[in-house]
Short mmCIF file of C-alpha atoms and ligand atoms in Angstrom, two decimals:
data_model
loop_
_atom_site.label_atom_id
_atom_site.label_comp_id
_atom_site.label_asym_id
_atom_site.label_seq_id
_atom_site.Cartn_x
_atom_site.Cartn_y
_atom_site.Cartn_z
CA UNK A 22 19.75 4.88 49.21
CA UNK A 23 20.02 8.87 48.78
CA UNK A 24 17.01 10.44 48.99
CA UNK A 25 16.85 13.26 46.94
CA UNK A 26 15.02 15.36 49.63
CA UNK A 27 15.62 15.37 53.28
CA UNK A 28 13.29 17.48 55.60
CA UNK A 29 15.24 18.29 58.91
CA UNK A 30 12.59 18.94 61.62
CA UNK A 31 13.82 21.63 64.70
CA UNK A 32 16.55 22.53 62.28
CA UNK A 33 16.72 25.72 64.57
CA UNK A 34 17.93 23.52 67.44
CA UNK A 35 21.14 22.60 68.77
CA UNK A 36 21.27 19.54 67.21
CA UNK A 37 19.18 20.43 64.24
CA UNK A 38 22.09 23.56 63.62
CA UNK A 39 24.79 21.39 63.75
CA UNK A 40 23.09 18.59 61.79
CA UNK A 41 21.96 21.81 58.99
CA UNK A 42 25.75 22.59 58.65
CA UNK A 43 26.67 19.12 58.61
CA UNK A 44 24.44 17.39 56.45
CA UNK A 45 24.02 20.40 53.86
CA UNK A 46 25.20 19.23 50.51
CA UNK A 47 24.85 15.57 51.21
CA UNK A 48 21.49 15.42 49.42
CA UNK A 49 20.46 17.28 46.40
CA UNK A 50 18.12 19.33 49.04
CA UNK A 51 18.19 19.55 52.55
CA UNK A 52 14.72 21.20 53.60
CA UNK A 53 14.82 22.46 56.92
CA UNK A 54 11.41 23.27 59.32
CA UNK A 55 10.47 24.77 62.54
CA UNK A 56 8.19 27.38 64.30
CA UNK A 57 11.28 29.67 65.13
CA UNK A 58 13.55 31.54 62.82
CA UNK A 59 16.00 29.51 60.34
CA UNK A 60 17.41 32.52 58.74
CA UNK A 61 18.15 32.49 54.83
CA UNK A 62 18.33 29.55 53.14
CA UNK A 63 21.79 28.83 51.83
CA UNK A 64 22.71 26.52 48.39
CA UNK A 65 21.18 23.22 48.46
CA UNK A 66 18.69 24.35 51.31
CA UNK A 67 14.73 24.96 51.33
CA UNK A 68 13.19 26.52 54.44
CA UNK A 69 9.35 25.45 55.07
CA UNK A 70 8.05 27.01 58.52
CA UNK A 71 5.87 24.31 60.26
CA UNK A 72 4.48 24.10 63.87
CA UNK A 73 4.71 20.58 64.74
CA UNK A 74 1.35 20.67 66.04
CA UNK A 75 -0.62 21.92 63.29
CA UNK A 76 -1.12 18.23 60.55
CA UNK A 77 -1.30 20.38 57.44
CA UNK A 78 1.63 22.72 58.22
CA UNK A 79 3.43 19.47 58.66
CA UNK A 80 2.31 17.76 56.04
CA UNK A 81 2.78 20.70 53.64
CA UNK A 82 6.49 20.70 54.75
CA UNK A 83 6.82 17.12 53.78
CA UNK A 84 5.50 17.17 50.28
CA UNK A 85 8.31 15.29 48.34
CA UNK A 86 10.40 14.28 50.72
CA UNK A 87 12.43 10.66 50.72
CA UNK A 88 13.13 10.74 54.62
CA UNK A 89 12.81 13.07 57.62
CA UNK A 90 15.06 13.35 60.42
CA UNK A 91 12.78 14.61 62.95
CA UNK A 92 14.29 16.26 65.40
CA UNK A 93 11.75 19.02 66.27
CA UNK A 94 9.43 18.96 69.99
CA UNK A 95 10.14 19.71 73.69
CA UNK A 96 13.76 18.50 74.73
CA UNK A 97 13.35 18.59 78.02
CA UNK A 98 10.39 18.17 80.58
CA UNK A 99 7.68 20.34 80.90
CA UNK A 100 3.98 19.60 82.07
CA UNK A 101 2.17 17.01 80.67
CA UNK A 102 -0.26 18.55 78.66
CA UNK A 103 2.40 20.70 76.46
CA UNK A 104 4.67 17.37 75.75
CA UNK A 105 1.25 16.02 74.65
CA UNK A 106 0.85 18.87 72.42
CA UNK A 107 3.96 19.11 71.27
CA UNK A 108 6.05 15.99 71.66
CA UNK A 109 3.22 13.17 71.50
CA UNK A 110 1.41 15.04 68.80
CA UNK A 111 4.32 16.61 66.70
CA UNK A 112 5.78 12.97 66.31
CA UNK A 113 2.14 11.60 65.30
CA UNK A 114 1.44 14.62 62.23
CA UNK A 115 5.04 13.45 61.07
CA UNK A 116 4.50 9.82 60.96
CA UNK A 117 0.90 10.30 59.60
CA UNK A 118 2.00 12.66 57.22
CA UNK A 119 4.53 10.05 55.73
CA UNK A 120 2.22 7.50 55.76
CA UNK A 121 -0.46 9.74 53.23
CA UNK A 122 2.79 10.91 51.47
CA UNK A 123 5.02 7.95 50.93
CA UNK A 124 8.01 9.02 52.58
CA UNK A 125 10.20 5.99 52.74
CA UNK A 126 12.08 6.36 56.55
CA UNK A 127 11.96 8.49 59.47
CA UNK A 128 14.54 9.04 61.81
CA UNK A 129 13.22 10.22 65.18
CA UNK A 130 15.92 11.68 68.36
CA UNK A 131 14.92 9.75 70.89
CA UNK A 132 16.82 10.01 74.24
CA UNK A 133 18.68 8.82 76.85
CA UNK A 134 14.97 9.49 78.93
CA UNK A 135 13.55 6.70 77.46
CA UNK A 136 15.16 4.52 79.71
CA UNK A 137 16.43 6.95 82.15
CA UNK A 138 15.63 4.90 85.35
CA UNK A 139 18.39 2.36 84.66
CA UNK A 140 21.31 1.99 86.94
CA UNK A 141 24.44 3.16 86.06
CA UNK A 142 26.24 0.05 86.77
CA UNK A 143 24.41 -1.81 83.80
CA UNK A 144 25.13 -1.65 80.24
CA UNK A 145 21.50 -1.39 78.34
CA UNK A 146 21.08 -2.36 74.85
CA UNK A 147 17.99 -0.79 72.94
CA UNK A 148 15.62 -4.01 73.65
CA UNK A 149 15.59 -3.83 77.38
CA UNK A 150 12.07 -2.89 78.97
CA UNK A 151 11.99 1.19 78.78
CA UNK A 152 11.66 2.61 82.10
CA UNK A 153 11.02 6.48 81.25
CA UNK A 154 12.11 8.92 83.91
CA UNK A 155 9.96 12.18 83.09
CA UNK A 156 6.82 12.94 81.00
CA UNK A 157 9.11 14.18 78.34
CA UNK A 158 10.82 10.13 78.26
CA UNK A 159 7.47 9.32 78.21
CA UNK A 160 6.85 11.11 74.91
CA UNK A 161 10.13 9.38 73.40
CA UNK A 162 8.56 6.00 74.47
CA UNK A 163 5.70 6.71 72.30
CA UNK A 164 7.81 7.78 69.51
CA UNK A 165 9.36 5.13 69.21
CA UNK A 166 6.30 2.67 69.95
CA UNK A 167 4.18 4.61 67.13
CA UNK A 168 7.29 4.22 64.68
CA UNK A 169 7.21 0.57 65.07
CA UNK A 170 3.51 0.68 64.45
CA UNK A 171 3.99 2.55 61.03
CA UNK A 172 6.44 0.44 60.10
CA UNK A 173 4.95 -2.97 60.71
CA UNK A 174 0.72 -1.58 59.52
CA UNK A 175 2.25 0.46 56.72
CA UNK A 176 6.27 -0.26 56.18
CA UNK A 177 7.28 3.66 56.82
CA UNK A 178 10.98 2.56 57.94
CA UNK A 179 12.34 3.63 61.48
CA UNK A 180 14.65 4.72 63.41
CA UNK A 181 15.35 5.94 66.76
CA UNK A 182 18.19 7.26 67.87
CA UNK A 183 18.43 7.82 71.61
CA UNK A 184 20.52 10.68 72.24
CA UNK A 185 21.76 10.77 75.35
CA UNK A 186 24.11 14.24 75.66
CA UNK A 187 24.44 16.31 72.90
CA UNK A 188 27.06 18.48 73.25
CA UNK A 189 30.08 20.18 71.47
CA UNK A 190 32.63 18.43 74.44
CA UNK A 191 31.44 17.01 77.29
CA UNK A 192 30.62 19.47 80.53
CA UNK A 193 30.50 16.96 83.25
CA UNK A 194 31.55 13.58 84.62
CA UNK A 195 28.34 12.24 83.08
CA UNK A 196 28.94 13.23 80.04
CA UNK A 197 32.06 10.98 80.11
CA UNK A 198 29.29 7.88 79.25
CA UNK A 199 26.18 10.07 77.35
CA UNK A 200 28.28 12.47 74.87
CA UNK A 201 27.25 12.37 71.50
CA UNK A 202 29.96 14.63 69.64
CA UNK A 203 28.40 17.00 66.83
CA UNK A 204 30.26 14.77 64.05
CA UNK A 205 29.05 11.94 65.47
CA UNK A 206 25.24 13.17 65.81
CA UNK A 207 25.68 13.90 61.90
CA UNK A 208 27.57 10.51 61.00
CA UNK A 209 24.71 8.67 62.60
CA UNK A 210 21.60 10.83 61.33
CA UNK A 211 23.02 10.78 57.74
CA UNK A 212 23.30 6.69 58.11
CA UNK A 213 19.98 6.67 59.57
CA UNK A 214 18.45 8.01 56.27
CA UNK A 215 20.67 6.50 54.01
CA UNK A 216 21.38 2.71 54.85
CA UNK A 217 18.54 1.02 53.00
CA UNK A 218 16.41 -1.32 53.64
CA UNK A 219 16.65 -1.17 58.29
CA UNK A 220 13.26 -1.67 58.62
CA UNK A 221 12.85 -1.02 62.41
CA UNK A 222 15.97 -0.24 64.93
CA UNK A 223 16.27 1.57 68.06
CA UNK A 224 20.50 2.74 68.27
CA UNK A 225 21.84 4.20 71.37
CA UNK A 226 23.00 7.84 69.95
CA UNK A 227 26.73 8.19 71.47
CA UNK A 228 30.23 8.73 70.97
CA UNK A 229 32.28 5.61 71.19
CA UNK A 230 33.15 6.84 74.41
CA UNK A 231 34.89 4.02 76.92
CA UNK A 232 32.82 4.46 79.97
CA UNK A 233 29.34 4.18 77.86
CA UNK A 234 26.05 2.80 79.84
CA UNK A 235 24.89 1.51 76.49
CA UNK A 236 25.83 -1.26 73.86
CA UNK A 237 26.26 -0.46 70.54
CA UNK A 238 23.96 -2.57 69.25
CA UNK A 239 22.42 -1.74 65.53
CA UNK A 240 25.36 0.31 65.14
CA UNK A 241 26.66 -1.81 62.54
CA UNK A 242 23.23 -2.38 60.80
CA UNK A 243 23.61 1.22 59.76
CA UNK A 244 27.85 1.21 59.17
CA UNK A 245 27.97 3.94 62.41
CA UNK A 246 31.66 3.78 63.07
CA UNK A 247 31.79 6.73 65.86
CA UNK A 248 35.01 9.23 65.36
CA UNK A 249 35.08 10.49 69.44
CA UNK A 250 35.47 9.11 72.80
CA UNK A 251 34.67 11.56 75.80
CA UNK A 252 37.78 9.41 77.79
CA UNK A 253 39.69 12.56 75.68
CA UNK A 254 38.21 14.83 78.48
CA UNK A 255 37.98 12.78 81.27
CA UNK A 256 40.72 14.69 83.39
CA UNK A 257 39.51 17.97 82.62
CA UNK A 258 35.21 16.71 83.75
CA UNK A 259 35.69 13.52 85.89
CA UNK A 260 35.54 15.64 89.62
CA UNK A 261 32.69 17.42 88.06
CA UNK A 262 29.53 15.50 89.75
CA UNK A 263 27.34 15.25 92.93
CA UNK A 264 26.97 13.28 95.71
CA UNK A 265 27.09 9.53 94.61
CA UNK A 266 24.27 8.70 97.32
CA UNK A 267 22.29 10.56 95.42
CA UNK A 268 20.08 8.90 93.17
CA UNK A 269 20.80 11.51 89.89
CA UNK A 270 24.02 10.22 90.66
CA UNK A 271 23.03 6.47 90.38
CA UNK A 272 20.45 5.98 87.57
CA UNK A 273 21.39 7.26 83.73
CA UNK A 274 18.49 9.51 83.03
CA UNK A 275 20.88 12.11 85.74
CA UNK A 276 18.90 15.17 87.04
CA UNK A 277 15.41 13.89 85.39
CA UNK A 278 14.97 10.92 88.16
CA UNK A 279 14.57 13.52 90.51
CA UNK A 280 10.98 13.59 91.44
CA UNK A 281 11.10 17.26 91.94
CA UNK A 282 12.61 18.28 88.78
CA UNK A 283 10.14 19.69 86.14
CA UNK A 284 12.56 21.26 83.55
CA UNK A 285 10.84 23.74 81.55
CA UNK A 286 7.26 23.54 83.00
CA UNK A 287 6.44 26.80 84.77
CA UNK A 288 9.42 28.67 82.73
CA UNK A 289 7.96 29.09 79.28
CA UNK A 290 4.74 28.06 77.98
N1 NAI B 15 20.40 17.78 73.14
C1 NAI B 15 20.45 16.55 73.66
O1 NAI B 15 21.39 16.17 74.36
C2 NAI B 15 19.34 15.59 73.39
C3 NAI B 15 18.32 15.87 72.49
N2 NAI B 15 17.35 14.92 72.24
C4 NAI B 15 16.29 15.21 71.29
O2 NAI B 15 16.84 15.74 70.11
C5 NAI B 15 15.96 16.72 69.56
C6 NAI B 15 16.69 18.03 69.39
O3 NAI B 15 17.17 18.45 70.65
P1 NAI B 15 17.89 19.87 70.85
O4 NAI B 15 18.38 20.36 69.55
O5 NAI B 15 18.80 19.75 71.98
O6 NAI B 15 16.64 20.74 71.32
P2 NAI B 15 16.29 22.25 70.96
O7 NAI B 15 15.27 22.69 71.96
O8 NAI B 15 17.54 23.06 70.82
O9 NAI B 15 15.61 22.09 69.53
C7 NAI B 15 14.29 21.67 69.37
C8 NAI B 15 13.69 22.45 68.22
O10 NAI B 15 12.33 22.08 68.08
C9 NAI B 15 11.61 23.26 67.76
N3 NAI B 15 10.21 23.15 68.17
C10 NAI B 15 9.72 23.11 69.43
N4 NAI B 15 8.38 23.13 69.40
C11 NAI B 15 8.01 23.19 68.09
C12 NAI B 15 6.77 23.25 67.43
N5 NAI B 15 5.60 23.27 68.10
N6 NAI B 15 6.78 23.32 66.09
C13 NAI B 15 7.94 23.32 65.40
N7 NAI B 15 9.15 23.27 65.96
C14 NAI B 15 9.18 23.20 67.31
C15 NAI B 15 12.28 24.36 68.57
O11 NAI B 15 11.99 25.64 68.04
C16 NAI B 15 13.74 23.98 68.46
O12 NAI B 15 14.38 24.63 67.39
C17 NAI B 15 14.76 16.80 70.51
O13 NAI B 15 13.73 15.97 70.02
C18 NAI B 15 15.32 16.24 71.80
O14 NAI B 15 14.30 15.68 72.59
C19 NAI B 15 17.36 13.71 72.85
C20 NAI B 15 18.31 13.42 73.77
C21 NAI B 15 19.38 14.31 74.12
O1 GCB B 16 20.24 13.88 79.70
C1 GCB B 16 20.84 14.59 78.90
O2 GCB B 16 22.06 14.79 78.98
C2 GCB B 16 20.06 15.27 77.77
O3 GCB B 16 18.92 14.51 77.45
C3 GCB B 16 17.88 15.02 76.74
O4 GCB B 16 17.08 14.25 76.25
C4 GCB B 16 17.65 16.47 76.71
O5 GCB B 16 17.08 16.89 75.49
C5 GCB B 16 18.90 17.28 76.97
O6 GCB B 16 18.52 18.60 77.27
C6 GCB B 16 19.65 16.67 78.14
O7 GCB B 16 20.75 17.44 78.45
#
């Protein structure tokens, strides 16, 4: 399945820029949203301005669309009540909106935060019990719970991707297990909206890198054959990490176990 029109929510993001460059021309439009500036829209693109927490700007932004790859929220943790507003919100307008709509399948960036409290010594595929590490995993959790709920009450297909490190090569021993490479991140969001018929599936969104915490389960559902393996950098990132008493050095979610970290929360509103 193509769908003719694919809306690309937080296209103004770092993954949402390097899934804009990636993805345009793969569908007849790519229709990119967010509340911060996308520029000028270039062949085969539509820009629709949206805040995620406003229904009708949402809803307005998915008028004739086949699939959305939302991407748009908080990516990091911040206080409660703005991940509410944003994150738990944002993700309910889109869902709702392609429920009144019609729109087929929506592929939603989950993370790594989902399930951030797990060890690093075992390998997690996407059906173990989530155990979210910050407010902001908390808000993934929910994602993902209210996409099964539209899919099995009203058959709006899903499906999560948790991300776990985004980034064009990896910065740090971690990384080594959570990279997802930029052409990866646009291999797997493109088979997210275009392998028909998934249904529901949570994926674990990573490079096919050797030292990886989780299986690749559902990968072949959606035909996600990944082209990088962070092993490539190991030599030049393996020394960078902390102390391995340390419990971000022990569980997978990294710095956001750490009961004192609140990300943005207190930095921007
Ligand atoms: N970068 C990573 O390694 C990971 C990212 N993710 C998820 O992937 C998605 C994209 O992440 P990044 O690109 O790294 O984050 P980002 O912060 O660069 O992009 C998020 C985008 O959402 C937009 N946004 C925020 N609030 C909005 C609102 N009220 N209305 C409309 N747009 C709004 C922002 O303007 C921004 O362009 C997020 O949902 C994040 O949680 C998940 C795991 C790892
Ligand atoms: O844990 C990680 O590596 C990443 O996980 C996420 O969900 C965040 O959006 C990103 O800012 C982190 O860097």
């Amino acid at each position: 399945m193509t769908p003719h029109t694919v809306l690309l929510t937080g296209a103004a993001g770092q993954v949402g820029s390097a899934l804009r460059d990636g993805l345009r021309g793969r569908f007849p439009v790519l229709r990119l949203t967010d509340n911060r500036n996308l520029g000028e829209a270039q062949a085969g693109e539509e820009i629709v301005p949206a805040d995620l927490t406003n229904f009708d700007e949402v809803r307005d932004a998915m008028e004739g669309v086949g699939a959305v790859i939302h991407l748009g929220g908080i990516a990091d943790e911040h206080t409660y009540e703005r991940i509410r507003d944003v994150n738990f919100d944002g993700t309910y307008h889109v869902l709702e909106a392609a429920r009144q709509l019609g729109v087929r399948r929506v592929a939603f960036a989950s993370s790594i935060h989902a399930v951030g409290f797990y060890p690093r010594s075992e390998k997690i595929g996407p059906d173990v019990p989530v155990r979210p590490d910050t407010y902001y995993g908390v808000s993934k959790v929910f994602g993902e719970a209210l996409g099964r709920m539209y899919f099995e009450r009203y058959g709006v297909e899903f499906v999560g991707v948790r991300i776990c490190s985004f980034q064009p090569r990896p910065k740090d021993a971690r990384h080594l297990s959570t990279w997802l490479s930029p052409r990866d991140a646009v291999q797997l969001f493109e088979r997210a909206v275009t392998t028909p018929d998934v249904g529901f599936l949570t994926v674990a969104g990573i490079s096919g890198n050797t030292r990886r915490w989780m299986t690749p389960d559902g990968w072949d559902v959606l035909g996600y054959v990944p082209q990088d393996d962070a092993e490539a950098y190991a030599a030049e990132v393996e020394h960078l990490h902390g102390d391995p008493q340390d419990i971000t050095e022990q569980r997978q979610g990294g710095i956001f176990v750490d009961p004192t970290y609140t990300g943005l929360a207190g930095k921007e509103n």
